[in-house]
Short mmCIF file of C-alpha atoms in Angstrom, two decimals:
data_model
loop_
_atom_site.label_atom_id
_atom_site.label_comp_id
_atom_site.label_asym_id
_atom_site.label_seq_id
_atom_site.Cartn_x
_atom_site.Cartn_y
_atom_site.Cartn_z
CA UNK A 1 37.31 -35.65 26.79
CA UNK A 2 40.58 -36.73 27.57
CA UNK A 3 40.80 -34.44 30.63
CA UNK A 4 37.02 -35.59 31.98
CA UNK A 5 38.41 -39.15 31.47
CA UNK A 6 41.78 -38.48 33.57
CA UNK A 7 39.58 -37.04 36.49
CA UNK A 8 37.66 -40.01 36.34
CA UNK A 9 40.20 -42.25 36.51
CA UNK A 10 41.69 -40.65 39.30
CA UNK A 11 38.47 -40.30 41.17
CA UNK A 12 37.93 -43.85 40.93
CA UNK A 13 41.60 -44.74 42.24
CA UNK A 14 40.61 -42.59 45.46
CA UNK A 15 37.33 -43.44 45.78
CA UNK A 16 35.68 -46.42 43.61
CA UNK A 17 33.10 -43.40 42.16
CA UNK A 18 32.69 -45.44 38.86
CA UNK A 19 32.44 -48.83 40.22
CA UNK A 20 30.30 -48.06 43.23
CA UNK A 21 28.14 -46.02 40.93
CA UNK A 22 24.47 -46.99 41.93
CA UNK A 23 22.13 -44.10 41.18
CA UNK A 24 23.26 -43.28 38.11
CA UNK A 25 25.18 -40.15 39.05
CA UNK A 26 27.52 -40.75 36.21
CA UNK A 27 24.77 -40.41 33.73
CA UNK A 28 23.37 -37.54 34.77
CA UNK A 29 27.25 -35.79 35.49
CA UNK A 30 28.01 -36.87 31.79
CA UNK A 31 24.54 -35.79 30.45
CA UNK A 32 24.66 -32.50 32.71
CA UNK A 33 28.06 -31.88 30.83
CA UNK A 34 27.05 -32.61 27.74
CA UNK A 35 24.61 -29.64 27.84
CA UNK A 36 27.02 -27.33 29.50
CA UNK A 37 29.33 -27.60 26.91
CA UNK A 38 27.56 -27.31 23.47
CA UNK A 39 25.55 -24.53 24.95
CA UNK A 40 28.05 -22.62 27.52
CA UNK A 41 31.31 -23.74 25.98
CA UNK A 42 32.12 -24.36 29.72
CA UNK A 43 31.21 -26.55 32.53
CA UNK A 44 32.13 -26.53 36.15
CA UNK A 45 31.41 -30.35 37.92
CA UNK A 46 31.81 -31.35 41.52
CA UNK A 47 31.90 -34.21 43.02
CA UNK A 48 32.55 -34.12 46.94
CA UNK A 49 35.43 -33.03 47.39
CA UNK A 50 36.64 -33.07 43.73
CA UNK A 51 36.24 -29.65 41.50
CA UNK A 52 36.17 -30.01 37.41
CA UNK A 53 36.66 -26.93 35.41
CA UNK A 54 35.98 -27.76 31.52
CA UNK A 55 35.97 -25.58 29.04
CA UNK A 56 35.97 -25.75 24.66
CA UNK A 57 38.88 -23.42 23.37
CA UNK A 58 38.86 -22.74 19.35
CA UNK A 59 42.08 -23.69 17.93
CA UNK A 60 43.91 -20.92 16.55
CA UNK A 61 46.72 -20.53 13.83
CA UNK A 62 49.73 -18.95 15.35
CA UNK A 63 49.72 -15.31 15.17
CA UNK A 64 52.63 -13.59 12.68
CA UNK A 65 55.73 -12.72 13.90
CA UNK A 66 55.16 -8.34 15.35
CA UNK A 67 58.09 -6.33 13.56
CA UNK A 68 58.71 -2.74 14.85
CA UNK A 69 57.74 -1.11 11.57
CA UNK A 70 53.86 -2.69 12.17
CA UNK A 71 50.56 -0.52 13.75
CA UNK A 72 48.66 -2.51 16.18
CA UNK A 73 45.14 -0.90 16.60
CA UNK A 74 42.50 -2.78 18.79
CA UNK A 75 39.40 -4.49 17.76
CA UNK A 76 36.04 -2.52 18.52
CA UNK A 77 34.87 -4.77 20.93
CA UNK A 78 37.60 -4.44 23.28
CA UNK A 79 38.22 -0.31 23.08
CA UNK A 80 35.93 0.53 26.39
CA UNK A 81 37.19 -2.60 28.25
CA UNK A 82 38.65 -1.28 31.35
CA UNK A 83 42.74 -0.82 31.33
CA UNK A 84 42.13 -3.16 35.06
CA UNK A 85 41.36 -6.11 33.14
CA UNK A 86 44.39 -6.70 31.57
CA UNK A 87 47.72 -8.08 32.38
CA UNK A 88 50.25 -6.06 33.75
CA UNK A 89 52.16 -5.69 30.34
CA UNK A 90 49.07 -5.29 28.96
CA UNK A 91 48.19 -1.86 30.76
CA UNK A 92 51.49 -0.28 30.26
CA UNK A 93 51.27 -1.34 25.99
CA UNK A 94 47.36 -0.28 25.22
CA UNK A 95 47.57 2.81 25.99
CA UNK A 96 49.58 4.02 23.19
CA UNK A 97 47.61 1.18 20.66
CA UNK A 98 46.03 3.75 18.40
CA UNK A 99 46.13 2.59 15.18
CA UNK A 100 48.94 5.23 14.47
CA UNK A 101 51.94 4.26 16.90
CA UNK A 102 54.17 1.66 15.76
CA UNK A 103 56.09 -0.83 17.83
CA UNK A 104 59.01 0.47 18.21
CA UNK A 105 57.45 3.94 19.46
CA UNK A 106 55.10 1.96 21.66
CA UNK A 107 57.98 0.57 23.17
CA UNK A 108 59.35 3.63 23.67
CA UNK A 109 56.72 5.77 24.71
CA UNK A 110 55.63 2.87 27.36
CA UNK A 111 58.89 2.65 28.58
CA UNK A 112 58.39 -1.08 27.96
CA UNK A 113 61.16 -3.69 26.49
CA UNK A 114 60.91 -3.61 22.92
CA UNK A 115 60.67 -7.59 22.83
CA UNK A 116 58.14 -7.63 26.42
CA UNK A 117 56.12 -5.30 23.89
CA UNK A 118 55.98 -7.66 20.42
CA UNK A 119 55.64 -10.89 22.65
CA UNK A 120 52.70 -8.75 24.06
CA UNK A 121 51.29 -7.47 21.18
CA UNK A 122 51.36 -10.84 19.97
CA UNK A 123 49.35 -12.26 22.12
CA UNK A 124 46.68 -9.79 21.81
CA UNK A 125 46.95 -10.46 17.91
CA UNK A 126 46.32 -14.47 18.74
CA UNK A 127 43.02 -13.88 21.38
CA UNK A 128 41.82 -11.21 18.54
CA UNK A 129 41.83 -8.63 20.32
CA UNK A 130 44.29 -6.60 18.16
CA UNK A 131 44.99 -6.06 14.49
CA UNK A 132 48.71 -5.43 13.30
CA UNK A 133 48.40 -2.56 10.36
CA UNK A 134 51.49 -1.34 7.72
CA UNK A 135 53.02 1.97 8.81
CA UNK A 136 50.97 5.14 8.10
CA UNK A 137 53.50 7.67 6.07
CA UNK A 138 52.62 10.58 3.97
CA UNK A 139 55.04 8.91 1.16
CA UNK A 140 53.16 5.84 1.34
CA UNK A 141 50.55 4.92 -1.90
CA UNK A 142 47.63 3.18 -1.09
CA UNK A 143 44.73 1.90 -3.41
CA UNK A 144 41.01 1.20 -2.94
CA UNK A 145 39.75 -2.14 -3.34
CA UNK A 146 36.47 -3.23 -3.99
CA UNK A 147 35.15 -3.68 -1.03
CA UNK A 148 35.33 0.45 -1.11
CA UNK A 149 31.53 0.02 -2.28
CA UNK A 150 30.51 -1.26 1.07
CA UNK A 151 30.60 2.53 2.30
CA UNK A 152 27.37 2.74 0.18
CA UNK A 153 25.56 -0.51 0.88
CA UNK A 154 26.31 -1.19 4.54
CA UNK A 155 24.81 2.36 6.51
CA UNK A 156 26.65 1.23 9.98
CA UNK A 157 29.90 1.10 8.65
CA UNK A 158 29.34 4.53 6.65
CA UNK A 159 28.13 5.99 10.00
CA UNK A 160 30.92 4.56 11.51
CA UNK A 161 33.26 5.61 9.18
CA UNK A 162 32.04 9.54 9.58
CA UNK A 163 32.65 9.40 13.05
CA UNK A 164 35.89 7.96 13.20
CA UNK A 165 37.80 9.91 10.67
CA UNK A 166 35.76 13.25 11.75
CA UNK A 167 38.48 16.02 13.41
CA UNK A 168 36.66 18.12 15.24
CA UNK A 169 33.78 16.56 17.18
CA UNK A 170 32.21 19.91 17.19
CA UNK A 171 31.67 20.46 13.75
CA UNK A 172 30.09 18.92 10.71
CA UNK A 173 30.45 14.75 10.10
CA UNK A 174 31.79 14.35 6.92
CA UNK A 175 30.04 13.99 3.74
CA UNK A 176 29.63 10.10 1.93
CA UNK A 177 30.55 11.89 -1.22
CA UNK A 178 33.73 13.50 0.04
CA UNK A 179 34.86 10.04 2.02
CA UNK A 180 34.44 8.39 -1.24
CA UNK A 181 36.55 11.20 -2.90
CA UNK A 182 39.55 10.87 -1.20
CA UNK A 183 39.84 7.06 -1.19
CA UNK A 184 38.76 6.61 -4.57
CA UNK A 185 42.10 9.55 -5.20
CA UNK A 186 43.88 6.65 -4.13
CA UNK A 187 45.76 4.44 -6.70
CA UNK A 188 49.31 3.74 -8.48
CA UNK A 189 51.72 7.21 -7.95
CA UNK A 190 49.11 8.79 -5.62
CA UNK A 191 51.25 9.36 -2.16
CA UNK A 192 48.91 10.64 0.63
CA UNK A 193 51.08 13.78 1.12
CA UNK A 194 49.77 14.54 -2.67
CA UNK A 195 46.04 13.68 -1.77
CA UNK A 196 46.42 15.85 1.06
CA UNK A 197 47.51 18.63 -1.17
CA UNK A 198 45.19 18.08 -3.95
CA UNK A 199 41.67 17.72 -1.49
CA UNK A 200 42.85 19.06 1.68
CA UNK A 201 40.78 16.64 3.96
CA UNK A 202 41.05 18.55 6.85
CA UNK A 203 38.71 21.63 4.78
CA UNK A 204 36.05 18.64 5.42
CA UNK A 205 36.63 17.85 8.89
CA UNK A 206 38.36 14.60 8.12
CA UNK A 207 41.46 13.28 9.61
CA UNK A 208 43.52 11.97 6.74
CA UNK A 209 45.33 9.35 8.93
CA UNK A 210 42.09 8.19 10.88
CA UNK A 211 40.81 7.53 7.42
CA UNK A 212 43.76 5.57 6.09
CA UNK A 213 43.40 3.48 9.01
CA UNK A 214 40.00 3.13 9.14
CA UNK A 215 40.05 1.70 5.41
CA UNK A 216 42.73 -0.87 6.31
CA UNK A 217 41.06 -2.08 9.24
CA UNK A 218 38.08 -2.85 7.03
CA UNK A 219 39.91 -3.57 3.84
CA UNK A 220 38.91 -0.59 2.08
CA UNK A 221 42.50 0.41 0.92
CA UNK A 222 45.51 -1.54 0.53
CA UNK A 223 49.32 -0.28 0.97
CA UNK A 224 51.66 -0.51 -1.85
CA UNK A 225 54.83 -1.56 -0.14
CA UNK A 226 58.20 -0.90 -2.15
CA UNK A 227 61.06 -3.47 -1.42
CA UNK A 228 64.48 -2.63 -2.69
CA UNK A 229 67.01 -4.73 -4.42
CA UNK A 230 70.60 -4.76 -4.32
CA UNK A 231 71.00 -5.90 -8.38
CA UNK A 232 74.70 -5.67 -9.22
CA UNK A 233 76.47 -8.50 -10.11
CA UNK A 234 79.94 -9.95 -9.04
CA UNK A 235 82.33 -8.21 -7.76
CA UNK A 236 80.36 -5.90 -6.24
CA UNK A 237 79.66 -6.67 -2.71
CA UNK A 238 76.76 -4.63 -0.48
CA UNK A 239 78.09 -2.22 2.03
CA UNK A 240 75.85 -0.26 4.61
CA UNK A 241 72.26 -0.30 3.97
CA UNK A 242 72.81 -2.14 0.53
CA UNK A 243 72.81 -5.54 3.18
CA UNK A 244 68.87 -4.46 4.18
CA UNK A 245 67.93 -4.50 -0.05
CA UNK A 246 67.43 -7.93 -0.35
CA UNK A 247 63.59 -7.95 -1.26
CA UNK A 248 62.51 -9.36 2.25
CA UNK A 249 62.82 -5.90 3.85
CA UNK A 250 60.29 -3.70 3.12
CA UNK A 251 60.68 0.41 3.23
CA UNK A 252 58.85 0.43 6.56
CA UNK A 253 60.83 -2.16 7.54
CA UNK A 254 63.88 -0.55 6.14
CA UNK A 255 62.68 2.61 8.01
CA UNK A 256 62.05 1.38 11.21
CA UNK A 257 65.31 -0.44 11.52
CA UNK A 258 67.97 2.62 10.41
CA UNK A 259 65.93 5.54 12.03
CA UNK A 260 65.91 7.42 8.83
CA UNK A 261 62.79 9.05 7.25
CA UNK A 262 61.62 6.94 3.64
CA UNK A 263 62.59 9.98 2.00
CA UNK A 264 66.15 9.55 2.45
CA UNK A 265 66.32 5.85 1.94
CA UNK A 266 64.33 6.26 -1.38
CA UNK A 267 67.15 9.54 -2.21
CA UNK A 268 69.29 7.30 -1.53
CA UNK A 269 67.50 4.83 -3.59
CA UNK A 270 67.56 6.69 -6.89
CA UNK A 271 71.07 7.71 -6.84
CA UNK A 272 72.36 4.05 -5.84
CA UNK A 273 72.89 2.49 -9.72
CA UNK A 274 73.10 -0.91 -7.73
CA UNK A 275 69.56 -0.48 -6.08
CA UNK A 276 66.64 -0.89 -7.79
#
């Protein structure tokens, strides 16, 4: 409204159009607009030699800050869109988006800026186009929630599911009853390297870390994240990683930021009487 009203004031400073207004062209440009936008969402007017480009654009909240320890993964609905369409940033990050990759490697691997490639990712996470995921480790513990019993209600995401965490296109789709085995294995003290061991996926034709992903896109699974605390008391001061225990800084986090595989830090963890 307020930019329809600004053109109109400055069409009438340049060319009396709303006081010379004798046909009732600015009824049917207002009425014609009207329509446009609570149908289209967008409107294109002119008006000799005046060009109006309107358009309704949903508010978002602002997107959460992209640390290099998070997965992006893109939505569905943008997977096939050609690599042409996007920016220029764009087409160097999405290639390595695969719901596995974390920042910092996509940074890495595109050759890209580490801070071009969060502002980027960012951006993508705003418009909706991608989802930010926790790191996928074989030391991580995640648990089902209920909305694990959608698998059996809702057919297109079970069909969906099968294909996505399926290995070998050539063989078998994987059964409902095995899927539902391995993420109902999932709970407290479950890592997925024991999973792995205990119901070898793979035997099935499932890829373990498709399936992880796949069930924290749709909120199947949850991780459990572990955040260390430096606990001792004055005089003891943190040195080294003891700085990074506060409680804010998750082990991906932690992870991500040292270079050093989870199981060192949580070695180093256990035998640290000041960490818990």
């Amino acid at each position: 409204v307020k930019k329809l009203a600004e053109y109109l004031a400055m069409m009438e400073e340049e060319t009396c159009f709303l006081s010379r207004d004798a046909g009732g062209r600015i009824e049917t440009l207002l009425m014609q607009t009207m329509q446009d936008l609570n149908g289209k969402k967008v409107t294109t007017i002119i008006e000799g030699d005046t060009t109006i480009y309107l358009k309704i654009v949903n508010l978002r909240t602002d997107p959460p800050m992209v640390m290099d320890h998070m997965v992006p993964t893109l939505e569905p609905q943008v997977r096939d869109m050609p690599l042409e369409l996007w920016d220029l940033t764009s087409q160097q990050v999405i290639p390595y988006i695969n719901g596995v990759n974390h920042v910092a490697r996509i940074a890495a691997e595109a050759d890209v800026e580490n801070a071009l490639v969060k502002a980027c990712i960012q951006n993508l996470v705003y418009y909706g186009v991608v989802r930010l995921l926790p790191l996928i480790k074989y030391s991580n513990v995640y648990m089902c929630t209920r909305k694990l019993q959608n698998l059996t209600r809702d057919q297109n995401l079970f069909h969906t599911c099968r294909t996505v965490v399926m290995l070998k296109a050539d063989q078998e789709k994987p059964t409902l009853h095995k899927i539902l085995q391995l993420y109902s294995f999932m709970t407290h003290g479950v890592t997925l390297r024991t999973l792995c061991q205990r119901l070898t996926p793979r035997d099935s034709n499932i890829d373990e870390r498709q399936l992880v992903t796949f069930g924290l896109e749709h909120q199947l699974i949850r991780c459990i994240n572990k955040y260390p605390i430096f606990t001792a008391r004055h005089p003891e001061i943190p040195i080294g990683r003891q700085k990074l225990y506060t409680g804010m800084h998750s082990l991906d986090e932690i992870c991500s930021i040292t270079g050093l595989s989870p199981a060192k830090i949580e070695e180093e963890i256990d035998t640290d009487v000041n960490v818990t």
